[in-house]
GROMACS .gro file of C-alpha atoms in nm:
model
  435
    1MET     CA    1  11.160   8.831  17.133
    2PRO     CA    2  11.124   8.750  16.759
    3ARG     CA    3  10.987   9.082  16.638
    4ASP     CA    4  11.295   9.274  16.764
    5ARG     CA    5  11.497   9.149  16.467
    6ARG     CA    6  11.334   9.389  16.224
    7ARG     CA    7  11.125   9.637  16.413
    8GLY     CA    8  11.413   9.877  16.462
    9ASN     CA    9  11.488   9.917  16.092
   10GLN     CA   10  11.135   9.904  15.961
   11SER     CA   11  11.100  10.253  15.887
   12ALA     CA   12  10.095  10.181  15.409
   13LYS     CA   13   9.670   9.915  15.099
   14LYS     CA   14   9.393   9.992  14.894
   15GLY     CA   15   9.253  10.269  14.682
   16SER     CA   16   9.390  10.531  14.451
   17GLY     CA   17   9.468  10.900  14.451
   18SER     CA   18   9.755  11.092  14.602
   19ARG     CA   19  10.069  10.927  14.730
   20GLY     CA   20   9.979  10.970  15.095
   21SER     CA   21   9.633  10.815  15.063
   22ARG     CA   22   9.677  10.573  14.777
   23ASN     CA   23   9.678  10.264  14.996
   24GLY     CA   24   9.437  10.386  15.258
   25THR     CA   25   9.105  10.424  15.069
   26ARG     CA   26   8.835  10.202  15.214
   27GLY     CA   27   8.509  10.070  15.071
   28ASP     CA   28   8.168  10.229  15.110
   29SER     CA   29   8.063   9.994  15.390
   30GLU     CA   30   8.379  10.063  15.588
   31ALA     CA   31   8.343  10.437  15.529
   32SER     CA   32   7.993  10.427  15.673
   33GLU     CA   33   8.129  10.246  15.980
   34ASP     CA   34   8.392  10.516  16.024
   35GLU     CA   35   8.122  10.784  15.999
   36ALA     CA   36   7.918  10.603  16.261
   37ALA     CA   37   8.223  10.581  16.482
   38SER     CA   38   8.286  10.953  16.449
   39GLU     CA   39   7.925  11.025  16.547
   40VAL     CA   40   7.926  10.791  16.846
   41LEU     CA   41   8.270  10.899  16.965
   42SER     CA   42   8.284  11.260  16.848
   43HIS     CA   43   8.376  11.360  17.201
   44CYS     CA   44   8.686  11.140  17.211
   45SER     CA   45   8.998  11.310  17.344
   46SER     CA   46   9.203  11.505  17.090
   47GLY     CA   47   9.425  11.809  17.063
   48SER     CA   48   9.135  12.050  17.010
   49GLU     CA   49   8.954  11.906  17.311
   50THR     CA   50   9.265  11.955  17.525
   51VAL     CA   51   9.278  12.318  17.422
   52SER     CA   52   8.914  12.380  17.502
   53VAL     CA   53   8.952  12.215  17.843
   54ALA     CA   54   9.263  12.418  17.921
   55GLU     CA   55   9.106  12.745  17.807
   56GLU     CA   56   8.758  12.714  17.952
   57GLY     CA   57   8.866  12.618  18.301
   58THR     CA   58   8.777  12.380  18.576
   59GLY     CA   59   8.404  12.366  18.503
   60ASN     CA   60   8.452  12.211  18.159
   61GLU     CA   61   8.722  11.984  18.295
   62LEU     CA   62   8.474  11.842  18.545
   63ASP     CA   63   8.220  11.799  18.263
   64TYR     CA   64   8.482  11.615  18.060
   65GLN     CA   65   8.560  11.383  18.351
   66ALA     CA   66   8.189  11.314  18.395
   67GLN     CA   67   8.161  11.227  18.026
   68GLN     CA   68   8.460  10.994  18.054
   69GLU     CA   69   8.302  10.815  18.351
   70GLN     CA   70   7.976  10.787  18.159
   71ARG     CA   71   8.156  10.635  17.860
   72LEU     CA   72   8.338  10.384  18.080
   73ASP     CA   73   8.010  10.285  18.249
   74LYS     CA   74   7.861  10.220  17.904
   75LEU     CA   75   8.170  10.015  17.815
   76LYS     CA   76   8.129   9.804  18.131
   77GLU     CA   77   7.769   9.740  18.031
   78ASP     CA   78   7.877   9.630  17.681
   79ILE     CA   79   8.132   9.388  17.830
   80GLU     CA   80   7.856   9.233  18.043
   81ASN     CA   81   7.624   9.213  17.740
   82ILE     CA   82   7.877   9.000  17.550
   83MET     CA   83   7.773   8.715  17.780
   84ASP     CA   84   7.399   8.772  17.722
   85LYS     CA   85   7.185   8.486  17.585
   86SER     CA   86   7.040   8.705  17.309
   87VAL     CA   87   7.243   8.700  16.986
   88LYS     CA   88   7.117   9.048  16.897
   89THR     CA   89   7.235   9.187  17.231
   90ARG     CA   90   7.577   9.028  17.192
   91LEU     CA   91   7.618   9.162  16.836
   92THR     CA   92   7.524   9.512  16.949
   93ALA     CA   93   7.771   9.498  17.238
   94LEU     CA   94   8.048   9.368  17.010
   95GLY     CA   95   7.979   9.646  16.761
   96ASN     CA   96   8.002   9.908  17.035
   97LEU     CA   97   8.327   9.758  17.162
   98ARG     CA   98   8.470   9.767  16.812
   99LEU     CA   99   8.394  10.138  16.776
  100VAL     CA  100   8.532  10.230  17.118
  101LEU     CA  101   8.851  10.024  17.104
  102SER     CA  102   8.939  10.153  16.757
  103SER     CA  103   8.888  10.515  16.862
  104LEU     CA  104   9.025  10.536  17.217
  105VAL     CA  105   9.328  10.408  17.410
  106LEU     CA  106   9.199  10.234  17.724
  107GLU     CA  107   9.488  10.016  17.836
  108ASP     CA  108   9.441  10.055  18.214
  109PHE     CA  109   9.064  10.003  18.196
  110LEU     CA  110   9.106   9.687  17.987
  111LEU     CA  111   9.386   9.544  18.203
  112GLU     CA  112   9.151   9.536  18.501
  113ARG     CA  113   8.889   9.341  18.305
  114ARG     CA  114   9.101   9.144  18.060
  115ILE     CA  115   9.023   8.799  18.208
  116THR     CA  116   8.646   8.854  18.204
  117LEU     CA  117   8.661   9.006  17.854
  118THR     CA  118   8.890   8.735  17.715
  119GLU     CA  119   8.672   8.452  17.849
  120ALA     CA  120   8.358   8.614  17.708
  121LEU     CA  121   8.514   8.668  17.365
  122GLU     CA  122   8.653   8.315  17.356
  123ARG     CA  123   8.306   8.176  17.436
  124CYS     CA  124   8.149   8.380  17.154
  125LEU     CA  125   8.423   8.268  16.917
  126LYS     CA  126   8.357   7.900  16.992
  127LYS     CA  127   7.977   7.903  16.998
  128GLY     CA  128   7.879   8.197  16.781
  129LYS     CA  129   7.770   8.194  16.417
  130GLU     CA  130   7.957   8.350  16.124
  131GLU     CA  131   7.864   8.716  16.186
  132GLU     CA  132   7.939   8.694  16.556
  133GLN     CA  133   8.272   8.517  16.498
  134SER     CA  134   8.378   8.787  16.251
  135LEU     CA  135   8.303   9.065  16.501
  136VAL     CA  136   8.475   8.880  16.785
  137ALA     CA  137   8.791   8.835  16.577
  138ILE     CA  138   8.802   9.210  16.506
  139VAL     CA  139   8.748   9.295  16.874
  140LEU     CA  140   9.024   9.050  16.972
  141SER     CA  141   9.261   9.223  16.730
  142LEU     CA  142   9.177   9.560  16.884
  143LEU     CA  143   9.218   9.420  17.235
  144SER     CA  144   9.561   9.285  17.144
  145ILE     CA  145   9.660   9.629  17.011
  146GLN     CA  146   9.558   9.778  17.346
  147LEU     CA  147   9.728   9.518  17.569
  148GLY     CA  148  10.053   9.499  17.371
  149CYS     CA  149  10.340   9.250  17.396
  150GLY     CA  150  10.360   9.210  17.774
  151ALA     CA  151  10.252   8.911  17.979
  152GLU     CA  152   9.883   9.007  17.942
  153GLY     CA  153   9.904   9.028  17.562
  154GLU     CA  154  10.092   8.699  17.538
  155GLU     CA  155   9.835   8.529  17.761
  156LEU     CA  156   9.555   8.659  17.536
  157PHE     CA  157   9.729   8.521  17.226
  158ARG     CA  158   9.795   8.177  17.376
  159CYS     CA  159   9.432   8.159  17.491
  160VAL     CA  160   9.268   8.236  17.156
  161LYS     CA  161   9.528   8.095  16.914
  162PRO     CA  162   9.389   7.737  16.907
  163VAL     CA  163   9.032   7.861  16.850
  164LEU     CA  164   9.141   8.099  16.573
  165ILE     CA  165   9.337   7.824  16.397
  166ASN     CA  166   9.040   7.586  16.419
  167ILE     CA  167   8.811   7.840  16.250
  168VAL     CA  168   9.067   7.944  15.986
  169THR     CA  169   9.132   7.585  15.882
  170ASP     CA  170   8.767   7.468  15.905
  171SER     CA  171   8.627   7.444  15.551
  172ASN     CA  172   8.272   7.433  15.694
  173ALA     CA  173   8.308   7.766  15.879
  174GLY     CA  174   8.175   8.087  15.724
  175LEU     CA  175   8.423   8.253  15.489
  176SER     CA  176   8.383   8.599  15.643
  177ALA     CA  177   8.460   8.450  15.986
  178ARG     CA  178   8.765   8.270  15.845
  179GLN     CA  179   8.890   8.594  15.688
  180SER     CA  180   8.856   8.791  16.011
  181CYS     CA  181   9.019   8.511  16.211
  182ALA     CA  182   9.312   8.490  15.965
  183THR     CA  183   9.370   8.863  16.004
  184CYS     CA  184   9.334   8.841  16.383
  185LEU     CA  185   9.569   8.543  16.406
  186GLY     CA  186   9.845   8.724  16.217
  187LEU     CA  187   9.807   9.051  16.406
  188CYS     CA  188   9.791   8.897  16.755
  189CYS     CA  189  10.092   8.679  16.679
  190TYR     CA  190  10.287   8.979  16.548
  191ILE     CA  191  10.218   9.179  16.862
  192ALA     CA  192  10.235   8.922  17.139
  193ALA     CA  193  10.419   8.604  17.031
  194GLU     CA  194  10.727   8.570  17.251
  195ASP     CA  195  10.823   8.218  17.143
  196VAL     CA  196  10.977   8.159  16.799
  197GLU     CA  197  10.795   7.825  16.779
  198ASP     CA  198  10.460   8.002  16.818
  199LEU     CA  199  10.560   8.242  16.543
  200ILE     CA  200  10.673   7.973  16.298
  201SER     CA  201  10.369   7.753  16.363
  202THR     CA  202  10.137   8.047  16.292
  203VAL     CA  203  10.327   8.129  15.972
  204CYS     CA  204  10.295   7.767  15.857
  205CYS     CA  205   9.921   7.765  15.936
  206LEU     CA  206   9.858   8.075  15.722
  207GLU     CA  207  10.090   7.942  15.454
  208GLY     CA  208   9.886   7.623  15.426
  209ILE     CA  209   9.573   7.822  15.338
  210PHE     CA  210   9.695   8.011  15.032
  211THR     CA  211   9.951   7.764  14.893
  212SER     CA  212   9.660   7.551  14.773
  213CYS     CA  213   9.614   7.798  14.485
  214TYR     CA  214   9.968   7.722  14.364
  215SER     CA  215   9.871   7.376  14.244
  216ASN     CA  216   9.498   7.429  14.189
  217CYS     CA  217   9.437   7.497  13.821
  218SER     CA  218   9.077   7.615  13.870
  219ALA     CA  219   9.019   7.973  13.981
  220PRO     CA  220   8.901   8.009  14.344
  221SER     CA  221   8.551   8.140  14.403
  222PRO     CA  222   8.513   8.514  14.474
  223ALA     CA  223   8.433   8.442  14.841
  224LEU     CA  224   8.738   8.218  14.876
  225GLN     CA  225   8.960   8.481  14.712
  226GLY     CA  226   8.901   8.709  15.011
  227LEU     CA  227   9.023   8.440  15.251
  228LEU     CA  228   9.333   8.374  15.041
  229CYS     CA  229   9.409   8.746  15.034
  230CYS     CA  230   9.379   8.780  15.414
  231ALA     CA  231   9.599   8.475  15.465
  232ILE     CA  232   9.869   8.608  15.231
  233GLN     CA  233   9.871   8.948  15.399
  234SER     CA  234   9.891   8.804  15.753
  235TRP     CA  235  10.163   8.563  15.639
  236ALA     CA  236  10.363   8.852  15.493
  237LEU     CA  237  10.322   9.054  15.814
  238LEU     CA  238  10.475   8.773  16.019
  239LEU     CA  239  10.759   8.724  15.771
  240THR     CA  240  10.887   9.071  15.865
  241ILE     CA  241  10.975   8.942  16.214
  242CYS     CA  242  11.075   8.584  16.131
  243PRO     CA  243  11.428   8.455  16.194
  244ALA     CA  244  11.671   8.471  15.902
  245THR     CA  245  11.682   8.092  15.869
  246HIS     CA  246  11.307   8.068  15.810
  247VAL     CA  247  11.308   8.367  15.574
  248GLN     CA  248  11.570   8.188  15.364
  249LYS     CA  249  11.348   7.879  15.338
  250VAL     CA  250  11.052   8.097  15.237
  251LEU     CA  251  11.255   8.265  14.962
  252GLU     CA  252  11.355   7.929  14.817
  253SER     CA  253  11.003   7.787  14.838
  254HIS     CA  254  10.777   8.079  14.742
  255LEU     CA  255  10.968   8.309  14.505
  256PRO     CA  256  10.935   8.065  14.212
  257ARG     CA  257  10.562   7.998  14.276
  258LEU     CA  258  10.419   8.327  14.401
  259PRO     CA  259  10.425   8.495  14.054
  260GLY     CA  260  10.160   8.244  13.945
  261ILE     CA  261   9.899   8.432  14.151
  262LEU     CA  262   9.962   8.745  13.940
  263SER     CA  263   9.726   8.600  13.680
  264SER     CA  264   9.438   8.568  13.929
  265GLU     CA  265   9.101   8.718  13.839
  266SER     CA  266   9.090   8.896  14.176
  267VAL     CA  267   9.257   9.238  14.179
  268SER     CA  268   9.310   9.207  14.556
  269LEU     CA  269   9.491   8.876  14.515
  270ARG     CA  270   9.706   9.016  14.233
  271ILE     CA  271   9.802   9.317  14.443
  272ALA     CA  272   9.872   9.107  14.753
  273SER     CA  273  10.093   8.878  14.545
  274GLY     CA  274  10.280   9.171  14.388
  275GLU     CA  275  10.342   9.342  14.720
  276ASN     CA  276  10.465   9.017  14.871
  277LEU     CA  277  10.704   8.962  14.581
  278ALA     CA  278  10.854   9.304  14.652
  279LEU     CA  279  10.867   9.222  15.025
  280LEU     CA  280  11.044   8.891  14.959
  281HIS     CA  281  11.303   9.067  14.743
  282GLU     CA  282  11.354   9.322  15.020
  283LEU     CA  283  11.400   9.048  15.279
  284GLY     CA  284  11.641   8.874  15.043
  285HIS     CA  285  11.851   9.191  15.013
  286ASP     CA  286  11.847   9.224  15.392
  287LEU     CA  287  11.994   8.875  15.422
  288ASP     CA  288  12.245   8.917  15.139
  289ASP     CA  289  12.344   9.238  14.963
  290GLU     CA  290  12.413   9.038  14.648
  291PHE     CA  291  12.074   8.864  14.646
  292PHE     CA  292  11.953   8.792  14.293
  293TYR     CA  293  11.642   8.612  14.165
  294GLU     CA  294  11.713   8.410  13.851
  295ASP     CA  295  11.373   8.468  13.689
  296THR     CA  296  11.379   8.845  13.739
  297ASP     CA  297  11.347   8.925  13.367
  298ARG     CA  298  11.035   8.712  13.319
  299LEU     CA  299  10.888   8.847  13.643
  300CYS     CA  300  10.945   9.208  13.530
  301VAL     CA  301  10.759   9.137  13.204
  302SER     CA  302  10.454   9.022  13.403
  303LEU     CA  303  10.479   9.316  13.642
  304LYS     CA  304  10.509   9.565  13.354
  305ALA     CA  305  10.195   9.423  13.192
  306LEU     CA  306  10.002   9.472  13.517
  307ALA     CA  307  10.149   9.819  13.569
  308THR     CA  308  10.019   9.927  13.226
  309ASP     CA  309   9.698   9.720  13.218
  310SER     CA  310   9.420   9.899  13.030
  311ASN     CA  311   9.171   9.615  12.976
  312LYS     CA  312   8.824   9.766  12.968
  313TYR     CA  313   8.659   9.460  13.122
  314ARG     CA  314   8.821   9.554  13.454
  315ALA     CA  315   8.663   9.826  13.667
  316LYS     CA  316   8.831  10.165  13.632
  317THR     CA  317   8.911  10.188  14.004
  318ASP     CA  318   9.061   9.838  13.996
  319ARG     CA  319   9.282   9.927  13.698
  320ARG     CA  320   9.397  10.248  13.861
  321LYS     CA  321   9.474  10.081  14.193
  322GLN     CA  322   9.654   9.793  14.024
  323ARG     CA  323   9.868  10.015  13.801
  324SER     CA  324   9.969  10.235  14.094
  325ILE     CA  325  10.081   9.942  14.309
  326PHE     CA  326  10.260   9.750  14.035
  327ARG     CA  327  10.453  10.057  13.919
  328ASP     CA  328  10.604  10.071  14.267
  329VAL     CA  329  10.665   9.694  14.274
  330LEU     CA  330  10.831   9.698  13.932
  331HIS     CA  331  11.044   9.998  14.022
  332TYR     CA  332  11.167   9.827  14.338
  333ILE     CA  333  11.250   9.493  14.177
  334GLU     CA  334  11.433   9.662  13.889
  335ASN     CA  335  11.616   9.931  14.086
  336SER     CA  336  11.585   9.833  14.454
  337GLU     CA  337  11.433  10.176  14.524
  338PHE     CA  338  11.126  10.221  14.742
  339GLN     CA  339  10.893  10.518  14.693
  340GLU     CA  340  10.874  10.668  15.042
  341GLU     CA  341  10.549  10.792  15.192
  342THR     CA  342  10.475  11.006  15.495
  343ILE     CA  343  10.190  10.960  15.741
  344LYS     CA  344  10.085  11.269  15.936
  345PHE     CA  345   9.913  11.247  16.275
  346GLY     CA  346   9.883  11.533  16.521
  347LEU     CA  347  10.207  11.731  16.511
  348GLU     CA  348  10.415  11.427  16.408
  349VAL     CA  349  10.511  11.264  16.079
  350MET     CA  350  10.600  10.898  16.026
  351CYS     CA  351  10.804  10.786  15.727
  352VAL     CA  352  10.710  10.461  15.549
  353ASP     CA  353  11.034  10.375  15.373
  354SER     CA  354  11.024   9.998  15.315
  355TRP     CA  355  10.787   9.723  15.206
  356ALA     CA  356  10.806   9.567  15.552
  357ARG     CA  357  10.704   9.893  15.716
  358ARG     CA  358  10.423   9.943  15.463
  359ARG     CA  359  10.284   9.593  15.527
  360THR     CA  360  10.292   9.660  15.902
  361TYR     CA  361  10.118   9.997  15.870
  362ASN     CA  362   9.849   9.856  15.636
  363ALA     CA  363   9.778   9.568  15.875
  364PHE     CA  364   9.704   9.803  16.164
  365LYS     CA  365   9.515  10.049  15.946
  366LYS     CA  366   9.288   9.768  15.824
  367ILE     CA  367   9.179   9.697  16.183
  368LEU     CA  368   9.181  10.048  16.332
  369GLY     CA  369   9.033  10.228  16.031
  370SER     CA  370   9.001  10.602  16.092
  371GLY     CA  371   9.133  10.554  16.447
  372ILE     CA  372   9.485  10.475  16.325
  373ARG     CA  373   9.607  10.833  16.368
  374HIS     CA  374   9.474  10.860  16.723
  375HIS     CA  375   9.647  10.535  16.815
  376LEU     CA  376   9.972  10.645  16.650
  377GLN     CA  377   9.961  10.953  16.873
  378TYR     CA  378   9.871  10.791  17.206
  379ASN     CA  379   9.901  10.411  17.189
  380GLU     CA  380  10.238  10.304  17.331
  381VAL     CA  381  10.214   9.964  17.158
  382LEU     CA  382  10.198  10.117  16.810
  383ARG     CA  383  10.455  10.381  16.895
  384GLU     CA  384  10.697  10.110  17.001
  385ILE     CA  385  10.630   9.905  16.686
  386PHE     CA  386  10.698  10.205  16.460
  387SER     CA  387  10.985  10.337  16.676
  388LEU     CA  388  10.808  10.666  16.750
  389GLY     CA  389  10.914  10.693  17.114
  390PRO     CA  390  10.687  10.781  17.408
  391PRO     CA  391  10.367  10.979  17.333
  392LEU     CA  392  10.425  11.353  17.311
  393VAL     CA  393  10.298  11.560  17.602
  394LEU     CA  394  10.195  11.900  17.464
  395ASP     CA  395  10.065  12.201  17.650
  396ALA     CA  396   9.760  12.398  17.539
  397ALA     CA  397   9.968  12.681  17.393
  398THR     CA  398  10.162  12.447  17.163
  399ILE     CA  399   9.845  12.276  17.042
  400LYS     CA  400   9.671  12.608  16.982
  401ALA     CA  401   9.971  12.744  16.790
  402SER     CA  402   9.968  12.438  16.562
  403LYS     CA  403   9.605  12.490  16.464
  404ILE     CA  404   9.503  12.699  16.164
  405SER     CA  405   9.188  12.908  16.145
  406ARG     CA  406   8.881  12.801  15.951
  407VAL     CA  407   8.941  13.074  15.690
  408GLU     CA  408   9.302  12.963  15.637
  409LYS     CA  409   9.192  12.601  15.605
  410HIS     CA  410   8.926  12.700  15.347
  411MET     CA  411   9.178  12.898  15.142
  412PHE     CA  412   9.428  12.611  15.152
  413ASN     CA  413   9.163  12.360  15.039
  414SER     CA  414   9.050  12.590  14.756
  415ALA     CA  415   9.405  12.633  14.630
  416ALA     CA  416   9.467  12.258  14.648
  417PHE     CA  417   9.142  12.189  14.460
  418LYS     CA  418   9.237  12.432  14.180
  419ALA     CA  419   9.584  12.286  14.148
  420ARG     CA  420   9.447  11.932  14.139
  421THR     CA  421   9.192  12.026  13.870
  422LYS     CA  422   9.460  12.184  13.651
  423ALA     CA  423   9.687  11.883  13.690
  424ARG     CA  424   9.407  11.644  13.595
  425ASN     CA  425   9.304  11.852  13.295
  426ARG     CA  426   9.654  11.824  13.151
  427VAL     CA  427   9.637  11.444  13.143
  428ARG     CA  428   9.266  11.402  13.074
  429ASP     CA  429   9.159  11.213  12.761
  430LYS     CA  430   9.120  11.462  12.472
  431ARG     CA  431   8.954  11.226  12.225
  432ALA     CA  432   8.612  11.386  12.277
  433ASP     CA  433   8.756  11.725  12.176
  434VAL     CA  434   8.911  11.578  11.864
  435LEU     CA  435   8.584  11.422  11.759
   0.00000   0.00000   0.00000
C-alpha cells in the first residue's frame, strides 16, 4: 500500500496569529458555514454530552437515542433527495450532507448505503452544473474520509476518479468545480489508492495542471490562480506517499522551476510554492542525508525578500500571512529545522513536526473545517493516518475531571487577553507618538 512508506514517520494553512492557529484561519464565508454547522449540529456527540448522559440517567439516554434516530432519518431523506429532479432540492440535500459528514462519524450508517450514495453522487457530478459539481466533490471527499482505505473506499475512488479527472482537465468546466474536484481527487487518492499506478497517474494529472505556469509568461487570471493552488496542494499531498523513485524524478524536474512561482501576484500561489519547496527539500533529505540543492543561495535570497515583504500595495493580512510562512520556509531550507506545532483535541495532543505532516493536516482541515477535532478524536481513518492509535474510551468521571468551570475559563481568557495586549503594545508602531 503506497501510503505506508511515509505515514509512520509523518509526525497544519492559512491565516495569521498564534503558532497553533496560524495556518488554520478561514475566510468569512467559510466561518459562516462553520457557524451554521454548529447551529444545525449543536447536539452532536461530544465529551460534555457524554457526561450529561451519564449523570442524568436513563431518561436522557433514551432521549439522546431518539435524537440520533431522528438525525439518521433526516440523513436518509437527504440521500434520497440527491436523486430528485429539482436542482434546488439536490443542492439543499448536498449542503445538509456536507454539514453532517464533516461534524459526525457515521461509518456504519454510510457502509450500508454506500452504493446508493456513490451512484447518486456520480450522477450529480456528471450532469450537474458548476455549483452542484463543487458541492458533490466536497461530499465525496467527506465520504472517502468516512469509508477509509478498505475495499469500500478503494471502490469509491476507482468509481469517481475518471469523472473527477475529466472535470479537472476540462477547460470549459467551471473553475470552482475544477478546484473542488482537484482537491477531492488528491484526497481520495491519498486515502484509498492501493495501486502505485493509480497514485502516479493521479500525481501526473495534477502536475499537468500547474506546470503550465512554468512556461507561461503571462500571469494567470485570479480565478485560474485558485485552481493552480488547489492542484499544487493536492500534488504535494500525494508526493508524501509516493515511491522514492518517483520522488527523485520530481526533485530533478521541479526544484529548478518551482521557485519561479514565488513571483506570482497571488499570495496563495506564493505560499503554496514556498511550502512545496520546503517539502521537496524535506523529501530530498529523507532520500539522502547529504542532499543539497545547487541554487540554495539564490533561493534563500528570494525567500528572505518574501519573509520581510512590507509592500503597502499588498493587503496587511496577506503580508502578515506571507511573512509568517516564509520565515518558517527560509529557516528550514537554511538550517533543516522545522518549527513544531501542537494540535489539541479532547484530552489528546498531536504534534506536527514535519512539512509532510503539516501538508496532510492542512488537507484534511480544509475539507472538515471546524469538524477536524471531532474526527481526530473519533474517526479511525484519521487516527490511523496520523498514528494516533484507536479512539480513546473515557468514562464520565475522567471527562468531568478534565473540564474546567466557567469562572476558571473566564479568568484564563482574561489573563491571556491582558498578556496578548501587553505583548502587542511592545511591538506596535510608535510613529504616531513621535509625531
